[in-house]
Amino acid sequence: MAKGYVIAQMSVVNQEGYLAYARQVPGTLDAFGGRFLVRGGEATTMDGQPKGPRNVVIEFPSLKAAQDWYNSPAYQAIVQGRLDNADGCLITVEGFEG
């Protein structure tokens, strides 16, 4: 089964509010087998227009697990903290098995 990923790219507009949200995210991942692969860090745009300088990649055992995490009561209870304090997007994507 292919793994699932959450990929977020954003520009933080309120650092304090975003950090309050970000501190809560790890506690929502375990029940879905999620783990951070990228959580900020240095990034270089090679071409195109990024949504912002902050990048996050979370790996899950499957696409369904990634989507279940996003829709879970635990994550939905905190997601507004990201929406209120950062501009960008969050997508779920199925990994490649090849």
mmCIF file of N, CA and C in Angstrom:
data_model
loop_
_atom_site.group_PDB
_atom_site.id
_atom_site.type_symbol
_atom_site.label_atom_id
_atom_site.label_comp_id
_atom_site.label_asym_id
_atom_site.label_seq_id
_atom_site.Cartn_x
_atom_site.Cartn_y
_atom_site.Cartn_z
ATOM 1 N N MET A 1 0.846 -1.187 0.000
ATOM 2 C CA MET A 1 0.000 0.000 0.000
ATOM 3 C C MET A 1 0.884 1.240 0.000
ATOM 4 N N ALA A 2 0.537 2.171 -0.846
ATOM 5 C CA ALA A 2 1.291 3.424 -0.932
ATOM 6 C C ALA A 2 1.076 4.271 0.316
ATOM 7 N N LYS A 3 2.117 4.951 0.725
ATOM 8 C CA LYS A 3 2.000 5.872 1.854
ATOM 9 C C LYS A 3 1.233 7.110 1.423
ATOM 10 N N GLY A 4 0.775 7.849 2.410
ATOM 11 C CA GLY A 4 0.092 9.109 2.160
ATOM 12 C C GLY A 4 0.884 10.239 2.776
ATOM 13 N N TYR A 5 0.756 11.411 2.197
ATOM 14 C CA TYR A 5 1.511 12.568 2.664
ATOM 15 C C TYR A 5 0.611 13.788 2.768
ATOM 16 N N VAL A 6 0.890 14.583 3.759
ATOM 17 C CA VAL A 6 0.313 15.922 3.865
ATOM 18 C C VAL A 6 1.447 16.870 3.530
ATOM 19 N N ILE A 7 1.201 17.763 2.591
ATOM 20 C CA ILE A 7 2.199 18.751 2.193
ATOM 21 C C ILE A 7 1.582 20.133 2.392
ATOM 22 N N ALA A 8 2.257 20.937 3.173
ATOM 23 C CA ALA A 8 1.785 22.303 3.423
ATOM 24 C C ALA A 8 2.877 23.274 3.009
ATOM 25 N N GLN A 9 2.467 24.334 2.362
ATOM 26 C CA GLN A 9 3.384 25.420 2.017
ATOM 27 C C GLN A 9 2.671 26.713 2.360
ATOM 28 N N MET A 10 3.336 27.539 3.155
ATOM 29 C CA MET A 10 2.643 28.719 3.655
ATOM 30 C C MET A 10 3.599 29.833 4.029
ATOM 31 N N SER A 11 2.992 30.966 4.240
ATOM 32 C CA SER A 11 3.667 32.137 4.769
ATOM 33 C C SER A 11 3.003 32.464 6.104
ATOM 34 N N VAL A 12 3.772 32.426 7.165
ATOM 35 C CA VAL A 12 3.240 32.708 8.496
ATOM 36 C C VAL A 12 3.044 34.214 8.627
ATOM 37 N N VAL A 13 1.836 34.625 9.018
ATOM 38 C CA VAL A 13 1.539 36.051 9.159
ATOM 39 C C VAL A 13 1.483 36.491 10.624
ATOM 40 N N ASN A 14 1.349 35.536 11.533
ATOM 41 C CA ASN A 14 1.350 35.825 12.968
ATOM 42 C C ASN A 14 2.148 34.715 13.640
ATOM 43 N N GLN A 15 3.421 34.988 13.901
ATOM 44 C CA GLN A 15 4.341 33.977 14.428
ATOM 45 C C GLN A 15 3.859 33.375 15.744
ATOM 46 N N GLU A 16 3.451 34.207 16.672
ATOM 47 C CA GLU A 16 3.026 33.721 17.990
ATOM 48 C C GLU A 16 1.812 32.801 17.874
ATOM 49 N N GLY A 17 0.820 33.223 17.108
ATOM 50 C CA GLY A 17 -0.374 32.409 16.921
ATOM 51 C C GLY A 17 -0.079 31.114 16.193
ATOM 52 N N TYR A 18 0.798 31.177 15.178
ATOM 53 C CA TYR A 18 1.151 29.969 14.433
ATOM 54 C C TYR A 18 1.895 28.989 15.327
ATOM 55 N N LEU A 19 2.821 29.476 16.141
ATOM 56 C CA LEU A 19 3.566 28.587 17.032
ATOM 57 C C LEU A 19 2.655 27.914 18.046
ATOM 58 N N ALA A 20 1.644 28.617 18.525
ATOM 59 C CA ALA A 20 0.676 28.005 19.448
ATOM 60 C C ALA A 20 -0.029 26.834 18.764
ATOM 61 N N TYR A 21 -0.387 27.005 17.497
ATOM 62 C CA TYR A 21 -0.993 25.923 16.711
ATOM 63 C C TYR A 21 0.019 24.793 16.502
ATOM 64 N N ALA A 22 1.223 25.137 16.050
ATOM 65 C CA ALA A 22 2.232 24.138 15.687
ATOM 66 C C ALA A 22 2.621 23.255 16.863
ATOM 67 N N ARG A 23 2.613 23.798 18.064
ATOM 68 C CA ARG A 23 2.948 23.003 19.251
ATOM 69 C C ARG A 23 1.917 21.912 19.512
ATOM 70 N N GLN A 24 0.703 22.084 19.022
ATOM 71 C CA GLN A 24 -0.367 21.117 19.269
ATOM 72 C C GLN A 24 -0.436 20.001 18.224
ATOM 73 N N VAL A 25 0.146 20.221 17.066
ATOM 74 C CA VAL A 25 0.016 19.253 15.969
ATOM 75 C C VAL A 25 0.607 17.882 16.299
ATOM 76 N N PRO A 26 1.826 17.775 16.859
ATOM 77 C CA PRO A 26 2.393 16.442 17.088
ATOM 78 C C PRO A 26 1.478 15.509 17.882
ATOM 79 N N GLY A 27 0.758 16.021 18.837
ATOM 80 C CA GLY A 27 -0.140 15.197 19.642
ATOM 81 C C GLY A 27 -1.321 14.631 18.874
ATOM 82 N N THR A 28 -1.577 15.148 17.677
ATOM 83 C CA THR A 28 -2.693 14.647 16.866
ATOM 84 C C THR A 28 -2.255 13.572 15.880
ATOM 85 N N LEU A 29 -0.958 13.372 15.711
ATOM 86 C CA LEU A 29 -0.445 12.491 14.657
ATOM 87 C C LEU A 29 -0.402 11.012 15.025
ATOM 88 N N ASP A 30 -0.061 10.694 16.267
ATOM 89 C CA ASP A 30 0.195 9.307 16.661
ATOM 90 C C ASP A 30 -0.946 8.355 16.334
ATOM 91 N N ALA A 31 -2.163 8.761 16.579
ATOM 92 C CA ALA A 31 -3.316 7.880 16.355
ATOM 93 C C ALA A 31 -3.461 7.485 14.888
ATOM 94 N N PHE A 32 -2.812 8.216 13.993
ATOM 95 C CA PHE A 32 -2.926 7.957 12.554
ATOM 96 C C PHE A 32 -1.602 7.500 11.942
ATOM 97 N N GLY A 33 -0.605 7.278 12.789
ATOM 98 C CA GLY A 33 0.695 6.821 12.310
ATOM 99 C C GLY A 33 1.482 7.882 11.578
ATOM 100 N N GLY A 34 1.203 9.149 11.858
ATOM 101 C CA GLY A 34 1.873 10.242 11.155
ATOM 102 C C GLY A 34 3.202 10.615 11.773
ATOM 103 N N ARG A 35 4.118 11.060 10.920
ATOM 104 C CA ARG A 35 5.414 11.560 11.406
ATOM 105 C C ARG A 35 5.913 12.642 10.462
ATOM 106 N N PHE A 36 6.543 13.644 11.051
ATOM 107 C CA PHE A 36 7.091 14.747 10.263
ATOM 108 C C PHE A 36 8.307 14.277 9.472
ATOM 109 N N LEU A 37 8.353 14.616 8.198
ATOM 110 C CA LEU A 37 9.551 14.455 7.379
ATOM 111 C C LEU A 37 10.228 15.804 7.184
ATOM 112 N N VAL A 38 9.428 16.845 7.058
ATOM 113 C CA VAL A 38 9.921 18.221 6.911
ATOM 114 C C VAL A 38 9.069 19.088 7.822
ATOM 115 N N ARG A 39 9.740 19.925 8.592
ATOM 116 C CA ARG A 39 9.010 20.847 9.476
ATOM 117 C C ARG A 39 9.776 22.160 9.524
ATOM 118 N N GLY A 40 9.589 22.950 8.474
ATOM 119 C CA GLY A 40 10.360 24.185 8.360
ATOM 120 C C GLY A 40 11.695 23.868 7.712
ATOM 121 N N GLY A 41 12.746 24.447 8.214
ATOM 122 C CA GLY A 41 14.068 24.209 7.653
ATOM 123 C C GLY A 41 14.318 25.071 6.428
ATOM 124 N N GLU A 42 15.564 25.071 6.009
ATOM 125 C CA GLU A 42 15.964 25.888 4.861
ATOM 126 C C GLU A 42 15.384 25.305 3.580
ATOM 127 N N ALA A 43 14.885 26.155 2.725
ATOM 128 C CA ALA A 43 14.343 25.745 1.429
ATOM 129 C C ALA A 43 14.798 26.740 0.368
ATOM 130 N N THR A 44 15.029 26.247 -0.823
ATOM 131 C CA THR A 44 15.426 27.081 -1.950
ATOM 132 C C THR A 44 14.449 26.853 -3.090
ATOM 133 N N THR A 45 13.827 27.898 -3.571
ATOM 134 C CA THR A 45 12.932 27.795 -4.720
ATOM 135 C C THR A 45 13.789 27.705 -5.976
ATOM 136 N N MET A 46 13.627 26.619 -6.704
ATOM 137 C CA MET A 46 14.413 26.408 -7.914
ATOM 138 C C MET A 46 13.717 26.998 -9.139
ATOM 139 N N ASP A 47 12.387 26.975 -9.154
ATOM 140 C CA ASP A 47 11.625 27.663 -10.195
ATOM 141 C C ASP A 47 10.183 27.775 -9.747
ATOM 142 N N GLY A 48 9.407 28.612 -10.412
ATOM 143 C CA GLY A 48 8.006 28.810 -10.045
ATOM 144 C C GLY A 48 7.843 29.747 -8.865
ATOM 145 N N GLN A 49 6.600 29.889 -8.427
ATOM 146 C CA GLN A 49 6.252 30.795 -7.334
ATOM 147 C C GLN A 49 5.744 29.991 -6.138
ATOM 148 N N PRO A 50 6.486 29.962 -5.045
ATOM 149 C CA PRO A 50 6.025 29.239 -3.860
ATOM 150 C C PRO A 50 4.890 29.984 -3.159
ATOM 151 N N LYS A 51 4.115 29.241 -2.370
ATOM 152 C CA LYS A 51 3.043 29.838 -1.567
ATOM 153 C C LYS A 51 3.615 30.616 -0.388
ATOM 154 N N GLY A 52 4.827 30.286 0.001
ATOM 155 C CA GLY A 52 5.473 30.943 1.124
ATOM 156 C C GLY A 52 6.722 30.186 1.504
ATOM 157 N N PRO A 53 7.486 30.708 2.462
ATOM 158 C CA PRO A 53 8.761 30.096 2.809
ATOM 159 C C PRO A 53 8.675 28.913 3.773
ATOM 160 N N ARG A 54 7.513 28.671 4.376
ATOM 161 C CA ARG A 54 7.385 27.582 5.358
ATOM 162 C C ARG A 54 6.841 26.340 4.665
ATOM 163 N N ASN A 55 7.570 25.229 4.808
ATOM 164 C CA ASN A 55 7.184 23.963 4.197
ATOM 165 C C ASN A 55 7.083 22.893 5.263
ATOM 166 N N VAL A 56 6.049 22.053 5.151
ATOM 167 C CA VAL A 56 5.841 20.948 6.075
ATOM 168 C C VAL A 56 5.432 19.733 5.257
ATOM 169 N N VAL A 57 6.042 18.580 5.568
ATOM 170 C CA VAL A 57 5.645 17.310 4.965
ATOM 171 C C VAL A 57 5.464 16.314 6.102
ATOM 172 N N ILE A 58 4.285 15.686 6.139
ATOM 173 C CA ILE A 58 3.986 14.673 7.145
ATOM 174 C C ILE A 58 3.671 13.377 6.412
ATOM 175 N N GLU A 59 4.309 12.285 6.832
ATOM 176 C CA GLU A 59 4.100 10.976 6.215
ATOM 177 C C GLU A 59 3.114 10.158 7.045
ATOM 178 N N PHE A 60 2.231 9.454 6.350
ATOM 179 C CA PHE A 60 1.254 8.564 6.979
ATOM 180 C C PHE A 60 1.325 7.196 6.310
ATOM 181 N N PRO A 61 0.812 6.157 6.958
ATOM 182 C CA PRO A 61 0.842 4.820 6.359
ATOM 183 C C PRO A 61 0.058 4.713 5.050
ATOM 184 N N SER A 62 -0.907 5.593 4.839
ATOM 185 C CA SER A 62 -1.733 5.554 3.624
ATOM 186 C C SER A 62 -2.355 6.928 3.392
ATOM 187 N N LEU A 63 -2.871 7.121 2.182
ATOM 188 C CA LEU A 63 -3.581 8.366 1.882
ATOM 189 C C LEU A 63 -4.807 8.496 2.774
ATOM 190 N N LYS A 64 -5.505 7.385 2.998
ATOM 191 C CA LYS A 64 -6.690 7.417 3.861
ATOM 192 C C LYS A 64 -6.318 7.871 5.268
ATOM 193 N N ALA A 65 -5.203 7.376 5.801
ATOM 194 C CA ALA A 65 -4.768 7.791 7.142
ATOM 195 C C ALA A 65 -4.477 9.288 7.174
ATOM 196 N N ALA A 66 -3.864 9.818 6.111
ATOM 197 C CA ALA A 66 -3.581 11.258 6.043
ATOM 198 C C ALA A 66 -4.877 12.062 6.040
ATOM 199 N N GLN A 67 -5.832 11.625 5.252
ATOM 200 C CA GLN A 67 -7.108 12.333 5.170
ATOM 201 C C GLN A 67 -7.926 12.165 6.448
ATOM 202 N N ASP A 68 -7.858 10.974 7.051
ATOM 203 C CA ASP A 68 -8.547 10.763 8.331
ATOM 204 C C ASP A 68 -7.958 11.653 9.412
ATOM 205 N N TRP A 69 -6.633 11.822 9.412
ATOM 206 C CA TRP A 69 -6.003 12.720 10.384
ATOM 207 C C TRP A 69 -6.536 14.141 10.197
ATOM 208 N N TYR A 70 -6.519 14.635 8.954
ATOM 209 C CA TYR A 70 -6.975 15.999 8.708
ATOM 210 C C TYR A 70 -8.413 16.199 9.179
ATOM 211 N N ASN A 71 -9.259 15.230 8.932
ATOM 212 C CA ASN A 71 -10.683 15.332 9.279
ATOM 213 C C ASN A 71 -11.001 14.931 10.714
ATOM 214 N N SER A 72 -10.002 14.503 11.470
ATOM 215 C CA SER A 72 -10.234 14.028 12.833
ATOM 216 C C SER A 72 -10.674 15.162 13.752
ATOM 217 N N PRO A 73 -11.461 14.839 14.773
ATOM 218 C CA PRO A 73 -11.837 15.855 15.758
ATOM 219 C C PRO A 73 -10.615 16.517 16.404
ATOM 220 N N ALA A 74 -9.551 15.740 16.635
ATOM 221 C CA ALA A 74 -8.353 16.295 17.277
ATOM 222 C C ALA A 74 -7.715 17.377 16.415
ATOM 223 N N TYR A 75 -7.568 17.128 15.111
ATOM 224 C CA TYR A 75 -6.952 18.140 14.253
ATOM 225 C C TYR A 75 -7.920 19.277 13.957
ATOM 226 N N GLN A 76 -9.171 18.950 13.726
ATOM 227 C CA GLN A 76 -10.146 20.002 13.432
ATOM 228 C C GLN A 76 -10.297 20.974 14.599
ATOM 229 N N ALA A 77 -10.004 20.513 15.815
ATOM 230 C CA ALA A 77 -10.075 21.391 16.986
ATOM 231 C C ALA A 77 -8.981 22.461 16.972
ATOM 232 N N ILE A 78 -7.894 22.231 16.204
ATOM 233 C CA ILE A 78 -6.783 23.191 16.200
ATOM 234 C C ILE A 78 -6.519 23.832 14.841
ATOM 235 N N VAL A 79 -7.104 23.317 13.761
ATOM 236 C CA VAL A 79 -6.778 23.784 12.411
ATOM 237 C C VAL A 79 -7.004 25.284 12.226
ATOM 238 N N GLN A 80 -7.963 25.849 12.924
ATOM 239 C CA GLN A 80 -8.225 27.280 12.774
ATOM 240 C C GLN A 80 -7.005 28.109 13.157
ATOM 241 N N GLY A 81 -6.171 27.569 14.039
ATOM 242 C CA GLY A 81 -4.928 28.254 14.396
ATOM 243 C C GLY A 81 -3.990 28.419 13.217
ATOM 244 N N ARG A 82 -3.966 27.449 12.307
ATOM 245 C CA ARG A 82 -3.171 27.581 11.083
ATOM 246 C C ARG A 82 -3.846 28.537 10.122
ATOM 247 N N LEU A 83 -5.139 28.373 9.943
ATOM 248 C CA LEU A 83 -5.870 29.209 8.991
ATOM 249 C C LEU A 83 -5.839 30.686 9.371
ATOM 250 N N ASP A 84 -5.884 30.971 10.664
ATOM 251 C CA ASP A 84 -5.877 32.359 11.138
ATOM 252 C C ASP A 84 -4.495 33.003 11.116
ATOM 253 N N ASN A 85 -3.442 32.182 11.136
ATOM 254 C CA ASN A 85 -2.102 32.714 11.348
ATOM 255 C C ASN A 85 -1.111 32.464 10.216
ATOM 256 N N ALA A 86 -1.580 31.827 9.145
ATOM 257 C CA ALA A 86 -0.709 31.562 7.995
ATOM 258 C C ALA A 86 -1.537 31.567 6.717
ATOM 259 N N ASP A 87 -0.931 32.032 5.635
ATOM 260 C CA ASP A 87 -1.550 31.990 4.312
ATOM 261 C C ASP A 87 -0.841 30.914 3.503
ATOM 262 N N GLY A 88 -1.594 30.059 2.855
ATOM 263 C CA GLY A 88 -0.979 29.026 2.039
ATOM 264 C C GLY A 88 -1.953 27.908 1.763
ATOM 265 N N CYS A 89 -1.411 26.712 1.583
ATOM 266 C CA CYS A 89 -2.273 25.574 1.289
ATOM 267 C C CYS A 89 -1.750 24.323 1.963
ATOM 268 N N LEU A 90 -2.641 23.366 2.119
ATOM 269 C CA LEU A 90 -2.325 22.053 2.664
ATOM 270 C C LEU A 90 -3.007 21.046 1.752
ATOM 271 N N ILE A 91 -2.242 20.079 1.250
ATOM 272 C CA ILE A 91 -2.806 19.054 0.377
ATOM 273 C C ILE A 91 -2.477 17.673 0.926
ATOM 274 N N THR A 92 -3.279 16.681 0.555
ATOM 275 C CA THR A 92 -2.931 15.289 0.804
ATOM 276 C C THR A 92 -2.609 14.670 -0.545
ATOM 277 N N VAL A 93 -1.630 13.778 -0.550
ATOM 278 C CA VAL A 93 -1.196 13.153 -1.801
ATOM 279 C C VAL A 93 -0.772 11.710 -1.525
ATOM 280 N N GLU A 94 -1.063 10.845 -2.475
ATOM 281 C CA GLU A 94 -0.659 9.448 -2.371
ATOM 282 C C GLU A 94 0.777 9.296 -2.861
ATOM 283 N N GLY A 95 1.565 8.530 -2.107
ATOM 284 C CA GLY A 95 2.942 8.279 -2.497
ATOM 285 C C GLY A 95 3.023 7.346 -3.700
ATOM 286 N N PHE A 96 4.191 7.269 -4.298
ATOM 287 C CA PHE A 96 4.437 6.450 -5.481
ATOM 288 C C PHE A 96 5.028 5.116 -5.060
ATOM 289 N N GLU A 97 4.475 4.053 -5.578
ATOM 290 C CA GLU A 97 5.033 2.720 -5.377
ATOM 291 C C GLU A 97 5.528 2.224 -6.720
ATOM 292 N N GLY A 98 6.786 2.329 -6.954
ATOM 293 C CA GLY A 98 7.255 1.936 -8.266
ATOM 294 C C GLY A 98 8.530 1.288 -8.242
#
